[in-house]
Coordinates of C-alpha atoms in Angstrom, one line a residue:
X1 CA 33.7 -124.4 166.3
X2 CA 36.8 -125.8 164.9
X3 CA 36.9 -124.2 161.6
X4 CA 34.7 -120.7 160.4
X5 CA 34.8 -118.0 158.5
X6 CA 35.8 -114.3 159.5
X7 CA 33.2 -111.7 159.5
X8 CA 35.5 -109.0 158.1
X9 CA 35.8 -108.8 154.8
X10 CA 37.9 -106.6 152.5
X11 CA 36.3 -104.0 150.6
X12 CA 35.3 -104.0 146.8
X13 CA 37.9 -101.4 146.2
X14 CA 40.3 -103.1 148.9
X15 CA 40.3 -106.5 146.9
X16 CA 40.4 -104.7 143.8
X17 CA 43.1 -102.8 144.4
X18 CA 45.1 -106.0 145.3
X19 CA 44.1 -108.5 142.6
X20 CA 44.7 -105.5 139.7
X21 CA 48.4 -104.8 140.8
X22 CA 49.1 -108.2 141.1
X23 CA 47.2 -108.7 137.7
X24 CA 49.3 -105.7 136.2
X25 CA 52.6 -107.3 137.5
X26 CA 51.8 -110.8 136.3
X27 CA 50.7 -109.6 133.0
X28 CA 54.0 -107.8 132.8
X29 CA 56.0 -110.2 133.7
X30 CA 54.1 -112.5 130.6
X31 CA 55.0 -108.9 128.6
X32 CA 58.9 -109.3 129.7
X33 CA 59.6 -112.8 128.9
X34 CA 57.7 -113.5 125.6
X35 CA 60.5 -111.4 123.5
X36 CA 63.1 -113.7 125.4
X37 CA 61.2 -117.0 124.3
X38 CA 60.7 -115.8 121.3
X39 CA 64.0 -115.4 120.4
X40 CA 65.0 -118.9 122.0
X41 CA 62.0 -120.4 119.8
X42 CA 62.1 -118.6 116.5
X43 CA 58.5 -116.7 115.0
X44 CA 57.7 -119.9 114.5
X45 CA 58.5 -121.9 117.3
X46 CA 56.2 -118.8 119.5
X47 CA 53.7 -119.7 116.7
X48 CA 53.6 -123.4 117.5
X49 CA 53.7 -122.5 121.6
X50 CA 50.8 -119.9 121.3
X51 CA 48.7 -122.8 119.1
X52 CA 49.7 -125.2 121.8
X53 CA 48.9 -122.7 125.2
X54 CA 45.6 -121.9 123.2
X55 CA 44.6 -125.4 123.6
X56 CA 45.2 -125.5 126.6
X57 CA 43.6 -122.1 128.1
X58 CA 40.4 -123.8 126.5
X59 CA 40.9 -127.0 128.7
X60 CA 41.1 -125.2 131.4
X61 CA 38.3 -123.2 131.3
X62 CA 36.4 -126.2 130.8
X63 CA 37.6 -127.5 133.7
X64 CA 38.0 -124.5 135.8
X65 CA 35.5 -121.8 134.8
X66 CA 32.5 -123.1 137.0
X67 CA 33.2 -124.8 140.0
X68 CA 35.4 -121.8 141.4
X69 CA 33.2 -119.3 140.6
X70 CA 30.8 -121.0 142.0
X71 CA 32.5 -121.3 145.1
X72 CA 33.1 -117.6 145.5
X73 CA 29.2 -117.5 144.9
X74 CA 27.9 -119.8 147.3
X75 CA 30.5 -119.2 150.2
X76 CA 29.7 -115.5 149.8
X77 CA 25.7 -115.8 149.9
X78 CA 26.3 -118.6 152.6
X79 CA 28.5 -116.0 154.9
X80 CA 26.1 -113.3 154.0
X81 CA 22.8 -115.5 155.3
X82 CA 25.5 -116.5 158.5
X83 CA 25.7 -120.0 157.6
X84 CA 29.5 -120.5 158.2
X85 CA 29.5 -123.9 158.6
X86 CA 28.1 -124.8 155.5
X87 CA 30.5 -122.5 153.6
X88 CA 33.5 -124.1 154.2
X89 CA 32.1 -127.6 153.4
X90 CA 30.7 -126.1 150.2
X91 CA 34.4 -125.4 149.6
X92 CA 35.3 -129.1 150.5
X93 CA 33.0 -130.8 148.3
X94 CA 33.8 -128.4 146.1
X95 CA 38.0 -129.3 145.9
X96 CA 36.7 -133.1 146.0
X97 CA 35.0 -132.4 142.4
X98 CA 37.6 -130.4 140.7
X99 CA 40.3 -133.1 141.9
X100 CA 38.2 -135.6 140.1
X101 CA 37.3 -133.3 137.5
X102 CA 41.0 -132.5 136.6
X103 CA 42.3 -135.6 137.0
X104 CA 39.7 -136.5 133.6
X105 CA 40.9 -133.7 131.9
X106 CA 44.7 -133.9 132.0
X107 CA 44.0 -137.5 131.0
X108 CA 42.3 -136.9 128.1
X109 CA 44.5 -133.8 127.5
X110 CA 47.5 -136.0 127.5
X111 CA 45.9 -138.9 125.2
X112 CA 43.9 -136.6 122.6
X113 CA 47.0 -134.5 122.2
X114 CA 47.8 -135.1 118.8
X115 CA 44.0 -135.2 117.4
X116 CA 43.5 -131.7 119.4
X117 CA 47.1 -130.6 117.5
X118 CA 45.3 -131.7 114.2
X119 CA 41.8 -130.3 114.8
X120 CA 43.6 -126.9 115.3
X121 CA 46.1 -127.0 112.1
X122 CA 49.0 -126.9 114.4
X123 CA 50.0 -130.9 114.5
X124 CA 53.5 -129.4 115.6
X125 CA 52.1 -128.4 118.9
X126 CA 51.4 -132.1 119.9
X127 CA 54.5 -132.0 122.6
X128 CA 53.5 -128.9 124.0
X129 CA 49.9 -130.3 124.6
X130 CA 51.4 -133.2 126.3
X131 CA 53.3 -131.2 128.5
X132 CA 50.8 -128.9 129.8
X133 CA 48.2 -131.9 130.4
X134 CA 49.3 -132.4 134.3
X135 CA 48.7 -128.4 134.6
X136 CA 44.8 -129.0 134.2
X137 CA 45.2 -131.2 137.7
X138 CA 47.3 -128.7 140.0
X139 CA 45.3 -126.1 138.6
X140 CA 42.2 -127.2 139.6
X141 CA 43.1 -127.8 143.2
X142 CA 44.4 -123.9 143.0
X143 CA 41.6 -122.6 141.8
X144 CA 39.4 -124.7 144.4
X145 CA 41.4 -122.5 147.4
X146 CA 41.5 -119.1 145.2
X147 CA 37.4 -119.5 144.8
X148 CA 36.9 -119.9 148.3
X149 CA 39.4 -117.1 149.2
X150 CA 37.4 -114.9 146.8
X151 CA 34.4 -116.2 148.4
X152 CA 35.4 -114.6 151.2
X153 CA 36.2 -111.4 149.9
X154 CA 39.6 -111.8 151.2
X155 CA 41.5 -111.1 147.6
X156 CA 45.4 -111.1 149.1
X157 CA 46.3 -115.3 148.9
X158 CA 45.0 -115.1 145.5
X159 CA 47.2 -111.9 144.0
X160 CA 49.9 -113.5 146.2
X161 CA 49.5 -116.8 144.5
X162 CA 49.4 -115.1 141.0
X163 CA 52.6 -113.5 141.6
X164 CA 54.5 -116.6 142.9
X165 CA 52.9 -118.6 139.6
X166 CA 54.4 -116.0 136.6
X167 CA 57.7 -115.7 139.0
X168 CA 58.3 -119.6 138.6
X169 CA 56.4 -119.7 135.2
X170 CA 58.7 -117.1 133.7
X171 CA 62.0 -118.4 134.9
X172 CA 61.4 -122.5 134.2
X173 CA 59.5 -121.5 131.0
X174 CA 62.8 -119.6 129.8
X175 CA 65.3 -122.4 130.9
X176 CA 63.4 -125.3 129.6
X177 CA 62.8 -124.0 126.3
X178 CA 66.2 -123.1 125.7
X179 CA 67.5 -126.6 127.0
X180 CA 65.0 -128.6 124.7
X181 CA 65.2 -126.6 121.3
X182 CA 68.5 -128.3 120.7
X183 CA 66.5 -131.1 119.5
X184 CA 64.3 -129.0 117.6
X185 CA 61.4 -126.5 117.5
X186 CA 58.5 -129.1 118.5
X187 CA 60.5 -129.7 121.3
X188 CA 61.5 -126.5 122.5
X189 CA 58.0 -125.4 122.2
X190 CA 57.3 -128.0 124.7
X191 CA 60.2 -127.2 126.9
X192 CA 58.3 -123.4 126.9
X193 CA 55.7 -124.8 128.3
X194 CA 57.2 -126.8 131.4
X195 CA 57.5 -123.3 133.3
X196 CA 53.3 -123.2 133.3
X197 CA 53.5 -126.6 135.5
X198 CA 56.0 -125.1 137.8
X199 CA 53.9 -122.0 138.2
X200 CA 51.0 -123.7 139.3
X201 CA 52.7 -126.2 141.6
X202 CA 54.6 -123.1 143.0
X203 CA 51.0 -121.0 143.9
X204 CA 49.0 -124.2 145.1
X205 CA 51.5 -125.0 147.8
X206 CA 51.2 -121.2 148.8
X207 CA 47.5 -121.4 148.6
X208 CA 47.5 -124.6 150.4
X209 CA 49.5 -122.9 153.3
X210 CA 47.3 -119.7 153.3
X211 CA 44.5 -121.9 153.9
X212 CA 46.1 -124.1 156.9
X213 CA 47.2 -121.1 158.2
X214 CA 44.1 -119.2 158.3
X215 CA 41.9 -122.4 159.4
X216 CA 40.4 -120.9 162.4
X217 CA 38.5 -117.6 162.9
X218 CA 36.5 -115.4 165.1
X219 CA 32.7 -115.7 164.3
X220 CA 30.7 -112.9 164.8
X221 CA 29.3 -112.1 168.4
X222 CA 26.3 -114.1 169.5
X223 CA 26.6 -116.4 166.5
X224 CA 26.1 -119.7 168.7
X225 CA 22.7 -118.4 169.6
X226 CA 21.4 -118.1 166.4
X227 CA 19.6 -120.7 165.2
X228 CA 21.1 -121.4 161.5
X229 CA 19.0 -123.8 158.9
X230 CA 21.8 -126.5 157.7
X231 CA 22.0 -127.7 154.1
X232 CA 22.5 -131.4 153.1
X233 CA 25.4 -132.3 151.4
X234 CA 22.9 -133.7 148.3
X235 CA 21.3 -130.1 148.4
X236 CA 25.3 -128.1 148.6
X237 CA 26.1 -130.4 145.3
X238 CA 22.8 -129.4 143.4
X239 CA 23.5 -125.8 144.3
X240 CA 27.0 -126.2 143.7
X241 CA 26.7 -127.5 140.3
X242 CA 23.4 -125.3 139.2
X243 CA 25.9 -122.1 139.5
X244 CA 29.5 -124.0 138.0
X245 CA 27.3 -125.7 135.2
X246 CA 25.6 -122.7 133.4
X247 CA 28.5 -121.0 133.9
X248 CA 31.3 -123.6 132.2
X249 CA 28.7 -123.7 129.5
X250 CA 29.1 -119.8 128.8
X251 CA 33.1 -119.1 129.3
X252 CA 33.5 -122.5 127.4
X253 CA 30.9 -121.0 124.4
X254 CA 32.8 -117.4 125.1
X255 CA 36.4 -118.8 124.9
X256 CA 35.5 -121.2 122.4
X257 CA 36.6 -118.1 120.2
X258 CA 40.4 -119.3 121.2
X259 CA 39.5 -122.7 119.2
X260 CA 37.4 -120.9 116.1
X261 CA 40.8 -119.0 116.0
X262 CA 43.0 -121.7 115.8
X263 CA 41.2 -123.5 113.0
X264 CA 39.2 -121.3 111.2
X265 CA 41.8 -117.9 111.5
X266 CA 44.7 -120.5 110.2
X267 CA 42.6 -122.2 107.6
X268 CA 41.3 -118.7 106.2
X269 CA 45.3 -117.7 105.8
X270 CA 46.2 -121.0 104.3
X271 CA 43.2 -120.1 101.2
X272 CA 44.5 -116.7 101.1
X273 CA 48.2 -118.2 99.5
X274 CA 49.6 -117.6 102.7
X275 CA 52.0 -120.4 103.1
X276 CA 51.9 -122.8 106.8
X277 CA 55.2 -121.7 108.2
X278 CA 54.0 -117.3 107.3
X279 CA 50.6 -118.7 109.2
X280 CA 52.4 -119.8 112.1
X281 CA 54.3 -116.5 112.5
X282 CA 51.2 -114.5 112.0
X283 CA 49.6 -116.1 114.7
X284 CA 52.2 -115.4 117.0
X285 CA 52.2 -111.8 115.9
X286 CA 48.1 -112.1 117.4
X287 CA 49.1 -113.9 120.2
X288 CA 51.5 -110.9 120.9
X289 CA 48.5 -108.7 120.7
X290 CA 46.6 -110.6 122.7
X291 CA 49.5 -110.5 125.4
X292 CA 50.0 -106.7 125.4
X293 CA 46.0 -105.9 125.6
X294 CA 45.5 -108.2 128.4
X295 CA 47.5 -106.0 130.9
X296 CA 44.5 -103.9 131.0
X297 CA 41.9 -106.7 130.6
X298 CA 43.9 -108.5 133.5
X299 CA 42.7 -105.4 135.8
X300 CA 39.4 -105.4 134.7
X301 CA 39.0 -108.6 135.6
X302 CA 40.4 -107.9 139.2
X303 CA 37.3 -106.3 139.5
X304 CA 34.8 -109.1 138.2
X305 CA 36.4 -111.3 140.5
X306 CA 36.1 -109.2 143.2
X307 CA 32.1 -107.7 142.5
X308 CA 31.0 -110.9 142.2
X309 CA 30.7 -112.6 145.8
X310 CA 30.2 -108.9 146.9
X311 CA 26.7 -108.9 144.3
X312 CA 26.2 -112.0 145.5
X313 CA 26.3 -111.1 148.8
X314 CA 23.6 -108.1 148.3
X315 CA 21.3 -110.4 146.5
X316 CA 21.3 -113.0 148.8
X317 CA 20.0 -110.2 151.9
X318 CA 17.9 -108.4 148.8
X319 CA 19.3 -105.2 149.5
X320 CA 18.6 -104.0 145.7
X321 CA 19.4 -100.4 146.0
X322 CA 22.8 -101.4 147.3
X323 CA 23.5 -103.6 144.6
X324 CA 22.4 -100.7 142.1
X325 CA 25.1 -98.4 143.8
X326 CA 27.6 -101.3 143.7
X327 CA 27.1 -101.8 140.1
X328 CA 27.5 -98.4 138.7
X329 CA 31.0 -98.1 140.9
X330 CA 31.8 -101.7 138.8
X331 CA 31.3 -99.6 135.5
X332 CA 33.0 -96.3 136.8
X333 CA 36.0 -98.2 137.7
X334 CA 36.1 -100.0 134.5
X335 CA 35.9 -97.1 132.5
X336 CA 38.3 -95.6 134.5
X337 CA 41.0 -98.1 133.4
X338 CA 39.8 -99.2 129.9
X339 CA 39.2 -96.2 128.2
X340 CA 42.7 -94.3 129.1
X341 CA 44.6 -98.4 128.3
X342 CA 42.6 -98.4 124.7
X343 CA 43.5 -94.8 123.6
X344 CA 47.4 -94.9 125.2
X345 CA 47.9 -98.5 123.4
X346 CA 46.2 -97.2 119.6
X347 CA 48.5 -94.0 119.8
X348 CA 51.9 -95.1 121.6
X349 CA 51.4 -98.6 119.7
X350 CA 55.0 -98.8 117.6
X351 CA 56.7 -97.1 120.0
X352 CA 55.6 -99.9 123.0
X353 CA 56.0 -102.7 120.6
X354 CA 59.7 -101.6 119.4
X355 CA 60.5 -101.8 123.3
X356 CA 58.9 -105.1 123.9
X357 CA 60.7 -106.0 120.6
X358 CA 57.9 -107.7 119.3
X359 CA 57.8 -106.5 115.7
X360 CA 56.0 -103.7 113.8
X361 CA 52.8 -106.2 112.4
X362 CA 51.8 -106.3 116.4
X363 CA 51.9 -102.3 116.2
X364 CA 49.3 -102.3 113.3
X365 CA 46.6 -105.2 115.7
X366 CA 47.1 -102.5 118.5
X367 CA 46.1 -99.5 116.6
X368 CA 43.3 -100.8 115.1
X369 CA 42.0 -103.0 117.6
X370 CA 42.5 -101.5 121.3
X371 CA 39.2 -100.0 121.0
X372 CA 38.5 -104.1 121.8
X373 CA 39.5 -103.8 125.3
X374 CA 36.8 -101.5 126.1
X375 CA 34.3 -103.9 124.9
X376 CA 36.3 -106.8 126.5
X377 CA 36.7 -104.5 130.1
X378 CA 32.8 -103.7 129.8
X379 CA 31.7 -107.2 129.0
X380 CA 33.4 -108.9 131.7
X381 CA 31.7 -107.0 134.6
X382 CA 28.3 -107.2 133.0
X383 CA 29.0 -110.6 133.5
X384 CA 30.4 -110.8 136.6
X385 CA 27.5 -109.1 137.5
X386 CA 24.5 -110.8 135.6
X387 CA 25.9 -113.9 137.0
X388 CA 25.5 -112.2 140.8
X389 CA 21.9 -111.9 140.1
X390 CA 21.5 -115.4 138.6
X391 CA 20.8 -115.1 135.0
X392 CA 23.0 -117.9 134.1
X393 CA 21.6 -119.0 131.6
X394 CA 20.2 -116.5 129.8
X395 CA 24.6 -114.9 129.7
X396 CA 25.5 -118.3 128.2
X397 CA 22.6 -118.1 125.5
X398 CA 24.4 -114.5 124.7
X399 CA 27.6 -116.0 124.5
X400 CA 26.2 -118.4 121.6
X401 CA 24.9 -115.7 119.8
X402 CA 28.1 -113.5 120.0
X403 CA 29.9 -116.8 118.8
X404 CA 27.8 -116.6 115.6
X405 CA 29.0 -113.5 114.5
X406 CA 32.3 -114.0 115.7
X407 CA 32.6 -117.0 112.8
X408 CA 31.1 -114.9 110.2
X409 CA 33.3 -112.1 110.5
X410 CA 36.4 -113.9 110.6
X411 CA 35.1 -116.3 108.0
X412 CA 34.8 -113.3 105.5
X413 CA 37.9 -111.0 106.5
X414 CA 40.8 -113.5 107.1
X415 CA 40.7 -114.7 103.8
X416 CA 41.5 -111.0 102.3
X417 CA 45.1 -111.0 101.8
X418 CA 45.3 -107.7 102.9
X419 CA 43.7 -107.8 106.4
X420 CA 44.5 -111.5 107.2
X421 CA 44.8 -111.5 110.8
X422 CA 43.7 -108.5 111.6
X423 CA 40.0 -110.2 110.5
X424 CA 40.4 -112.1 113.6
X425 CA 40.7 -108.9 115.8
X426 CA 37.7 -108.0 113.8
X427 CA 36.3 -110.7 114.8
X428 CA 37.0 -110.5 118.5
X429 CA 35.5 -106.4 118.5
X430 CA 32.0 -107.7 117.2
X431 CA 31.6 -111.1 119.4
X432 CA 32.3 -108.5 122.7
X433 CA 30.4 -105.7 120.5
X434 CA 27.0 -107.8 120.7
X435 CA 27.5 -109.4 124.0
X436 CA 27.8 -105.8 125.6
X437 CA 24.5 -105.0 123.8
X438 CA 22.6 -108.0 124.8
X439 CA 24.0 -107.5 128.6
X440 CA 23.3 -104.2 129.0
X441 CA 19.8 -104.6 128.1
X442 CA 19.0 -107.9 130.1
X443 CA 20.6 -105.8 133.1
X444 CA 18.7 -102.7 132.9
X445 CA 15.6 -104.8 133.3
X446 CA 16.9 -106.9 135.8
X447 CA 17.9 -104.1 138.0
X448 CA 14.7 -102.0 137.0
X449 CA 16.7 -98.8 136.3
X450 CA 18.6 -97.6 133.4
X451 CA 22.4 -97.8 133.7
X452 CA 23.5 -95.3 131.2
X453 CA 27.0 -96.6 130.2
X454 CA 28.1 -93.3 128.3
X455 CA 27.0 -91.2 131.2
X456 CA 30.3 -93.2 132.8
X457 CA 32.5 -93.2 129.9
X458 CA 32.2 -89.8 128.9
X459 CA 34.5 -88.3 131.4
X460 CA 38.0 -91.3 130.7
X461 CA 36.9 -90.2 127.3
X462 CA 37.9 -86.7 127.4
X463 CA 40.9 -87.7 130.3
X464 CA 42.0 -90.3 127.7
X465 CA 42.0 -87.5 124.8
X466 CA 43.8 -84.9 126.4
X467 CA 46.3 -87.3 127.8
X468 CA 46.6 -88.2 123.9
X469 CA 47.8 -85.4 123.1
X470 CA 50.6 -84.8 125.7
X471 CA 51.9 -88.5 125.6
X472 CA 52.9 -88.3 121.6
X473 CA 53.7 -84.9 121.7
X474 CA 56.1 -85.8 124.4
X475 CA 57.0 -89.0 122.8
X476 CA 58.2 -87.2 120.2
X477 CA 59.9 -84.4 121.5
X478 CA 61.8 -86.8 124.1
X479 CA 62.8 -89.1 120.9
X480 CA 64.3 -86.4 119.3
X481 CA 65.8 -85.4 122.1
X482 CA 67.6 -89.0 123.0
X483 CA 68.2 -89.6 119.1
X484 CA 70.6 -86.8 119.2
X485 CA 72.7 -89.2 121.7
X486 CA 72.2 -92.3 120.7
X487 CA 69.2 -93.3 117.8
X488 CA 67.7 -96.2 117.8
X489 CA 66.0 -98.5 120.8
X490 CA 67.9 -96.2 123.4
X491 CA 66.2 -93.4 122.3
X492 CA 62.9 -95.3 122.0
X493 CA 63.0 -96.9 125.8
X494 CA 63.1 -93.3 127.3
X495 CA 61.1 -91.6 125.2
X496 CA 58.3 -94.0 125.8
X497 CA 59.1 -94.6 129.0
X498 CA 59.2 -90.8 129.8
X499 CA 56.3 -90.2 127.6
X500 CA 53.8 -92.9 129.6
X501 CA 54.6 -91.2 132.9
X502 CA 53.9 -87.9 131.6
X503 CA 50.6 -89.4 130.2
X504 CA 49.5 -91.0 133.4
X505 CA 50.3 -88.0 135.4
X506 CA 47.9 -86.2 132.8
X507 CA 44.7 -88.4 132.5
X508 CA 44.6 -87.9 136.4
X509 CA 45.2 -84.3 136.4
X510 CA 42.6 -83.5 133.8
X511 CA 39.7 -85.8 136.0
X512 CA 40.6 -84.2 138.6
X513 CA 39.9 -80.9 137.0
X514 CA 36.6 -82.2 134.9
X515 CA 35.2 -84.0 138.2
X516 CA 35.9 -87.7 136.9
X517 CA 37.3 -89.1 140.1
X518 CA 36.2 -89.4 143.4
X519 CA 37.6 -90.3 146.9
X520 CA 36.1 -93.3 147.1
X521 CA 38.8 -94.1 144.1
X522 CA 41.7 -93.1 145.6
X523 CA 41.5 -96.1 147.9
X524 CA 42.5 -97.9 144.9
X525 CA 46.0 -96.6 145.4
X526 CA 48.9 -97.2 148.0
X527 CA 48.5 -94.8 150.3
X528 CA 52.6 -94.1 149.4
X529 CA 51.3 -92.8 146.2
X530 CA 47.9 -90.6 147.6
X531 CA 50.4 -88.9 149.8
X532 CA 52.4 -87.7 147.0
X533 CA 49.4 -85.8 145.6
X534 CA 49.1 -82.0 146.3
X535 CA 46.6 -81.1 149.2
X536 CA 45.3 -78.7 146.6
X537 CA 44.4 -81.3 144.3
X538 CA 42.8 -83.8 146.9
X539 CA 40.6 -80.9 148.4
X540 CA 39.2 -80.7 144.6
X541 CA 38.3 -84.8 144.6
X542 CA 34.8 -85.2 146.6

């Protein structure tokens, strides 16, 4: 056999492990550089950027949300039944569609560019539009290699690949934007979003090498033996596109929130008397919000990614009790890292945006609205997970409803002059309010046992509280401290920076102590780091 698939595969925790630290140091890398292009591009100029990167985020879920995860679907259930074969072409047929598929897209990307600019009330971000059409093509091959990769439960090319992208998106970004906005804020906007190319040119040629260089593998023992029932390449496509179809349909319903932003936040502003250009700059103070709570949502999803093919897997051999056990160490992981990111972000919130430099109005969106990246950490397994078992459908009919009330909310509160965009936060907390409701229903039937999400958030909660307590008591006493040196953002770095390790080391601690971490967990963590925990401590952790 020329070409098959390895038998090993990395575990949950394993692959989670990888994708969230390569998730955290992309999404701090995004954290770094956005004070850097802001100051090339003005308030405004990020404003236009944001309206423009928006635009294209929703492209790109149209074009990429299905077919990959699809992928990782198929080639895990495939692997799981032992039909090898078949799994690697459902990953060829696969690339072949998403090259034609993006090829489409950028195209109409690149013509539409100034009615989509319109549409949003942001005709400034036409250029930028323009410029990240021939992304939607490179990143649909990438995404072909990173689903089948997933698909495998082999997690490493992908974090790799996300690295080398927000290395090369971070750097070009910076340089291009600051060559072009001599010629004027449209323009360097555009320049800004060059880098995003680059980035995914940069991780498809690494994926593209991954893959040659991994072409050939051991099959299990005996596997030429076994008598294995082919699919047609007619039947691979209907599978194929029964899986990526539903689910475009819901991420493109889900994210169509980015759009309903766009239009309806700005629109709202503009009948409040807030004039075009203060619009603009509001939206990049949201967009700034939306930066610094994806850190944590970026790990979240590490775990979706990775609990997907691994469900799929266990559904496809109908091994139900596992997949019971697999889900509630989904949710205690995810609690594990929302609730702790939430309460940290609401009560550090000035300090960490006064070291990012991103202005006090993103301080108020965090303290107010971190208690959205529960929801948003919570939602994103259940979906993960309702998609394992195959209610496709029945998640994107959820996602319509959520959108409904998503509208309302920010149809009602943008408008107040006094909440403006912090309506639109609103907003977000009640579409991932009722989608958590709705899923957590439909999976408690589906699984035929009650999953009792407090019973798993109970124990981060009081972790989270008492860590609460020490990081801005520390914060404070450390910013005294420092001030008496040098006030100001000297002061402000360390004490924050002092006051965060102190708080980590103090959410573990306290589980520890309550019981709200097990072994199991600690595989999450370079083994460099478990060594550096007492014996006394790790003789506590069952």
């Amino acid at each position: 056999m020329s070409e098959s698939i390895n038998s090993k595969k990395q575990s949950t925790t394993k692959g989670f492990a990888i994708l969230s630290a390569a998730g955290f140091m992309v999404k701090l890398l995004s954290l770094l550089y956005i004070p850097f292009l802001g100051k090339i591009l003005g308030e405004d100029g990020l404003g236009v950027y944001y309206s423009a990167y928006n635009i294209f985020v929703y492209m790109y879920i149209l074009t990429n949300a299905g077919i990959p995860v699809a992928i990782s679907k198929m080639v895990s259930e495939l692997i799981a039944m032992g039909n090898y074969k078949d799994a690697v072409r459902t990953f060829k047929i696969a690339r072949f569609l998403l090259l034609i598929l993006g090829v489409v897209m950028s195209l109409l990307m690149l013509i539409f560019a100034l009615p989509l600019a319109n549409i949003t009330e942001s005709s400034t971000s036409r250029l930028a539009i323009m410029a990240l059409a021939p992304t939607i093509l490179i990143s649909s091959v990438l995404s072909a290699y990173r689903g089948y990769f997933q698909g495998r439960g082999n997690m490493t090319p992908t974090a790799i690949s996300q690295v080398l992208e927000q290395i090369a998106n971070t750097i070009f970004s910076l340089v291009f934007a600051a060559y072009f906005i001599k010629y004027g804020v449209e323009e360097g906007a555009a320049g800004g979003t060059i880098g995003t190319s680059v980035g995914a040119v940069v991780a498809a040629m690494y994926m593209i090498y991954a893959y040659e260089k991994n072409k050939v593998f051991k099959v299990p023992k005996g596997y030429n033996s076994l008598v294995i029932k082919r699919l047609t390449t007619k039947k691979l496509i209907k599978r194929l596109l029964s899986y990526a179809v539903p689910m475009t349909i819901c991420l493109a319903i889900q994210q169509a929130g980015l759009l309903i932003d766009l239009k309806l936040v700005k629109s709202r502003m503009l009948v409040s008397g807030i004039d075009k250009m203060q619009v603009e700059v509001l939206w990049g103070v949201l967009s700034k919000y939306t930066t610094l709570i994806g850190v944590p949502i970026a790990i979240i999803s590490s775990l979706a990614i990775t609990i997907l093919p691994s469900i799929s897997s266990l559904m496809a051999l109908r091994d139900k009790k596992a997949v019971r056990n697999k889900v509630n160490y989904a949710f205690r992981l995810c609690f594990l890292v929302a609730v702790p990111s939430a309460v940290g972000l609401a009560v550090l919130a000035n300090p960490i945006v006064n070291l990012l430099l991103y202005g006090s109005s993103v301080g108020r969106l965090l303290v107010y609205g971190s208690i959205v990246i529960v929801f948003m950490a919570v939602v994103s397994i259940q979906t993960s997970i309702l998609q394992g078992l195959g209610k496709l459908y029945l998640v994107t009919f959820y996602a319509v409803v959520a959108l409904i009330g998503k509208i309302i909310v920010n149809y009602i509160f943008v408008s107040i002059p006094s909440i403006n965009i912090l309506g639109a936060v609103m907003g977000n907390g009640v579409s991932f309010a009722i989608l958590l409701i709705l899923n957590h229903n439909t999976m408690n039937k589906a699984l035929r046992v009650k999953t009792n999400l407090f019973s798993h958030a109970i124990k981060p909660i009081i972790a989270s509280g008492v860590m609460a307590l020490v990081a801005r008591l520390m914060y404070g006493y450390f910013n005294y401290i420092f001030s008496l040196a040098r006030e100001g953002y000297f002061a402000n770095a360390m004490a924050i920076l002092i006051a965060m390790v102190l708080a980590i080391i103090t959410y573990f601690f306290t589980l520890v102590l309550i019981g709200g971490i097990r072994k199991e967990d600690l595989e999450v963590f370079p083994r460099k780091i478990t060594k550096l925990i007492p014996k006394s401590i790790l003789h506590r952790i069952r």
